[in-house]
Amino acid sequence: MMIKVDEKGFYGNFGGAYIPEMLYPNVEELRENWEAIVASPTYQEEFQSLLKDFVGRPTPLYFANRLSESFGAKIYLKREDLCHTGAHKVNNTVGQIILAKKLGKKRIIAETGAGQHGVATATVCALMGMDCTIYMGELDIKRQRPNVERMRILGAKVVPAISGSKTLKDATNEAMRAWISDPVGTHYIIGSVVGPHPYPEMVARFQSVISEEIKWQLLSKEGRENPDVVIACVGGGSNAAGAFYHYYNEPSVRLVAVEAAGLGIHSGKSAATSVLGKSGILHGSKTLLMQTEDGQVVEPHSISAGLDYPGIGPVHAHLHEIGRAEFVGVEDEDAMKAGIFLSRTEGIIPAIETAHAIHALHQIEFNADDLIVINLSGRGDKDLETYIHWGNY
Amino acid sequence: MNRINYLFQTKKERILSIYVTAGFPKLEDTIPVLEAIQAAGADIIEIGLPYSDPIADGPTIQESNTIALANGMSIKKIFSQLLGFRAKIHLPVVLMGYLNPIIQYGVEEFCKKCKEVGIDGLILPDLPMSHYLEEYKELFERYGLFNIFLISPQTSEKRILEVDQHSNGFIYMVSSHAITGAKAEISPEQEQYFERVAGMNLSNPRLIGFGISDAATFQLASSYSQGAIIGSAFIKHITNSTAIPEDIQSFIQAVLVKE
Ligand SMILES: Cc1ncc(COP(=O)(O)O)c(C=O)c1O
């Protein structure tokens, strides 16, 4: 079955644009224009040159020798942690800021969880001289302090979201409200493959550079474009969508999506949406959503702020429903251990989000000598306090 | 005849609609609040179904949603409270809520229950026109429920005409680029927008909402439309009330004073 978004923004049963009328003109403007703008030569020239010289692409596809030895497979790490600002998020913000400029927008807003998307947005706003406001859950502001200060240094205004669980979903609510309040001059840079159509597909397209590069890099290193397995962590699902994108329709490639199981999938403190979620509507799209029987959104839990979201992007809900991707839940404690393990076997301190993907190696089956690519979505600098607080190293 | 149509046929101006969150300030306040709103002389009641993530609402209504949910309000609960309420309340009543809880309850079951208890219409801010026409219209019509559409200053003339074509009851004019409860004054640009839409000769009446809070703003909005909707200011007024019927009486009478 082809994985492809349809005209109305659906991947199978999931997607769409369930938005208040107040946002209709903005979303419609974007839907009508984004593909043509992104395809234009002037856009591509600016985009490609920024990806290369500002972001530092292509990022290496690194053969992880000691990790491979310890798991008995051939493991490559796609080094998105080496992107400028420390995670894959900047691929999308570079793509969207050029788009916003071409649409004549003057002001940028964004939500952020771990702060990586906020930093990546503040960075491109500084680059383009655009006014920038970032909405961030009050709880996340506390646990991702360094990123908050990075945003401020870059000239962004950081506004705390004080409603609900005070994390990513609430920051997203606040950003949507802010967009309603200034629909003409503002562009909303959503940070993952969530939100109303066309955002999920647009963000996936900007992140698809990850699997585009993996293909040619593997070809030159291994003589084949397709690995046996691709593993990525899923918060909203943008790094996973980017790593899976050019493999969606290659059935020989196993896609493994790693969710945060928090204190245990059935502990009541988890963010494992594929297991706990039911179809519902959040932030403008129909997707799998953690909710009560009454349809109220449940407050998720993960030790990593970037995975602490009660939904997943509609494309992942679809991949799950049709069985195209395997979903794995990794608990807080295991993710922390995997973070330390990667630090000591490969000299790479990963973001805690990413550490979930590393631990998945213990939870999936594979054959000896399988070729596995793990998307190393970000580095751990922002998480030092969490590592220190955990302390078990 | 649907009570909303009957109202707009018999009353042409200064129609006052009051929004209140179900189960607020206390769980069992819903019906007494409706009775007081009716007794005080309002014309339409909007009952808000509380939701954890009300993206079109400002802090006041968000907070009332949080409190109502903590009180134990749910769709099941509101229907049990509304059972038999038509013995006391004759005003048109519309439910305003977000799509997700309704989907989980079951859309058809929801419509059936609305008809059973005597609901006249629905305002669902995150149900856009295209999804309504494809998935919901037939169902709503089968159960005699009017779907009330929103328009905003950004809505194009072409789309307003489309909304008018698919509307029944009235069109909800969002007064500004705003979520509910935003600032209390009405700017010249807003007046231009009110005037522009008033001049379009739409087939449906219009009520203006968001930012309407007192006699002055009600009067101004009413001069460009058939009336207005008050939500946040009303919620604020009853939040800490110890004498709900009296406070509602005084609030609504103050709004209805002609300046
Ligand atoms: C390093 C890193 N990985 C993953 C994520 C999760 O986001 P997504 O699922 O959209 O890739 C984040 C979010 O902040 C992140 O910072």
mmCIF file of N, CA, C and O in Angstrom, chain A residues 107-109 118 121-122 125-126 130-134 155-158:
data_model
loop_
_atom_site.group_PDB
_atom_site.id
_atom_site.type_symbol
_atom_site.label_atom_id
_atom_site.label_comp_id
_atom_site.label_asym_id
_atom_site.label_seq_id
_atom_site.Cartn_x
_atom_site.Cartn_y
_atom_site.Cartn_z
ATOM 1 N N ARG A 107 6.306 38.021 11.390
ATOM 2 C CA ARG A 107 6.491 37.574 12.754
ATOM 3 C C ARG A 107 6.335 36.061 12.790
ATOM 4 O O ARG A 107 5.516 35.493 12.068
ATOM 5 N N ILE A 108 7.134 35.431 13.650
ATOM 6 C CA ILE A 108 7.110 33.973 13.752
ATOM 7 C C ILE A 108 6.713 33.582 15.171
ATOM 8 O O ILE A 108 7.185 34.171 16.145
ATOM 9 N N ILE A 109 5.845 32.575 15.256
ATOM 10 C CA ILE A 109 5.572 31.970 16.556
ATOM 11 C C ILE A 109 5.823 30.470 16.450
ATOM 12 O O ILE A 109 5.775 29.899 15.358
ATOM 13 N N GLY A 118 12.250 25.226 19.693
ATOM 14 C CA GLY A 118 12.271 26.652 20.021
ATOM 15 C C GLY A 118 13.609 27.284 19.679
ATOM 16 O O GLY A 118 13.669 28.362 19.085
ATOM 17 N N THR A 121 13.993 27.489 15.970
ATOM 18 C CA THR A 121 13.163 28.571 15.418
ATOM 19 C C THR A 121 13.786 29.935 15.731
ATOM 20 O O THR A 121 13.892 30.796 14.851
ATOM 21 N N ALA A 122 14.201 30.110 16.990
ATOM 22 C CA ALA A 122 14.833 31.381 17.370
ATOM 23 C C ALA A 122 16.075 31.636 16.517
ATOM 24 O O ALA A 122 16.365 32.773 16.124
ATOM 25 N N CYS A 125 15.106 32.754 13.027
ATOM 26 C CA CYS A 125 14.538 34.106 13.099
ATOM 27 C C CYS A 125 15.647 35.142 13.218
ATOM 28 O O CYS A 125 15.595 36.201 12.584
ATOM 29 N N ALA A 126 16.656 34.819 14.031
ATOM 30 C CA ALA A 126 17.807 35.718 14.139
ATOM 31 C C ALA A 126 18.478 35.845 12.774
ATOM 32 O O ALA A 126 18.804 36.943 12.314
ATOM 33 N N MET A 130 13.767 38.240 11.882
ATOM 34 C CA MET A 130 12.327 38.238 12.118
ATOM 35 C C MET A 130 11.996 38.152 13.596
ATOM 36 O O MET A 130 12.704 37.520 14.371
ATOM 37 N N ASP A 131 10.888 38.801 13.952
ATOM 38 C CA ASP A 131 10.414 38.812 15.325
ATOM 39 C C ASP A 131 9.952 37.408 15.716
ATOM 40 O O ASP A 131 9.284 36.740 14.941
ATOM 41 N N CYS A 132 10.319 36.962 16.929
ATOM 42 C CA CYS A 132 10.089 35.557 17.286
ATOM 43 C C CYS A 132 9.532 35.393 18.699
ATOM 44 O O CYS A 132 10.093 35.911 19.658
ATOM 45 N N THR A 133 8.416 34.693 18.807
ATOM 46 C CA THR A 133 7.850 34.368 20.118
ATOM 47 C C THR A 133 7.679 32.862 20.229
ATOM 48 O O THR A 133 7.102 32.230 19.349
ATOM 49 N N ILE A 134 8.205 32.297 21.330
ATOM 50 C CA ILE A 134 8.146 30.852 21.533
ATOM 51 C C ILE A 134 7.260 30.545 22.745
ATOM 52 O O ILE A 134 7.460 31.105 23.821
ATOM 53 N N GLY A 155 17.436 36.248 20.990
ATOM 54 C CA GLY A 155 16.518 37.374 20.787
ATOM 55 C C GLY A 155 15.048 37.007 20.772
ATOM 56 O O GLY A 155 14.195 37.846 20.469
ATOM 57 N N ALA A 156 14.726 35.760 21.081
ATOM 58 C CA ALA A 156 13.308 35.364 21.083
ATOM 59 C C ALA A 156 12.674 35.674 22.429
ATOM 60 O O ALA A 156 13.352 35.740 23.455
ATOM 61 N N LYS A 157 11.356 35.853 22.379
ATOM 62 C CA LYS A 157 10.594 36.006 23.606
ATOM 63 C C LYS A 157 10.040 34.625 23.958
ATOM 64 O O LYS A 157 9.462 33.951 23.102
ATOM 65 N N VAL A 158 10.244 34.196 25.201
ATOM 66 C CA VAL A 158 9.740 32.884 25.611
ATOM 67 C C VAL A 158 8.537 33.098 26.533
ATOM 68 O O VAL A 158 8.659 33.715 27.586
#
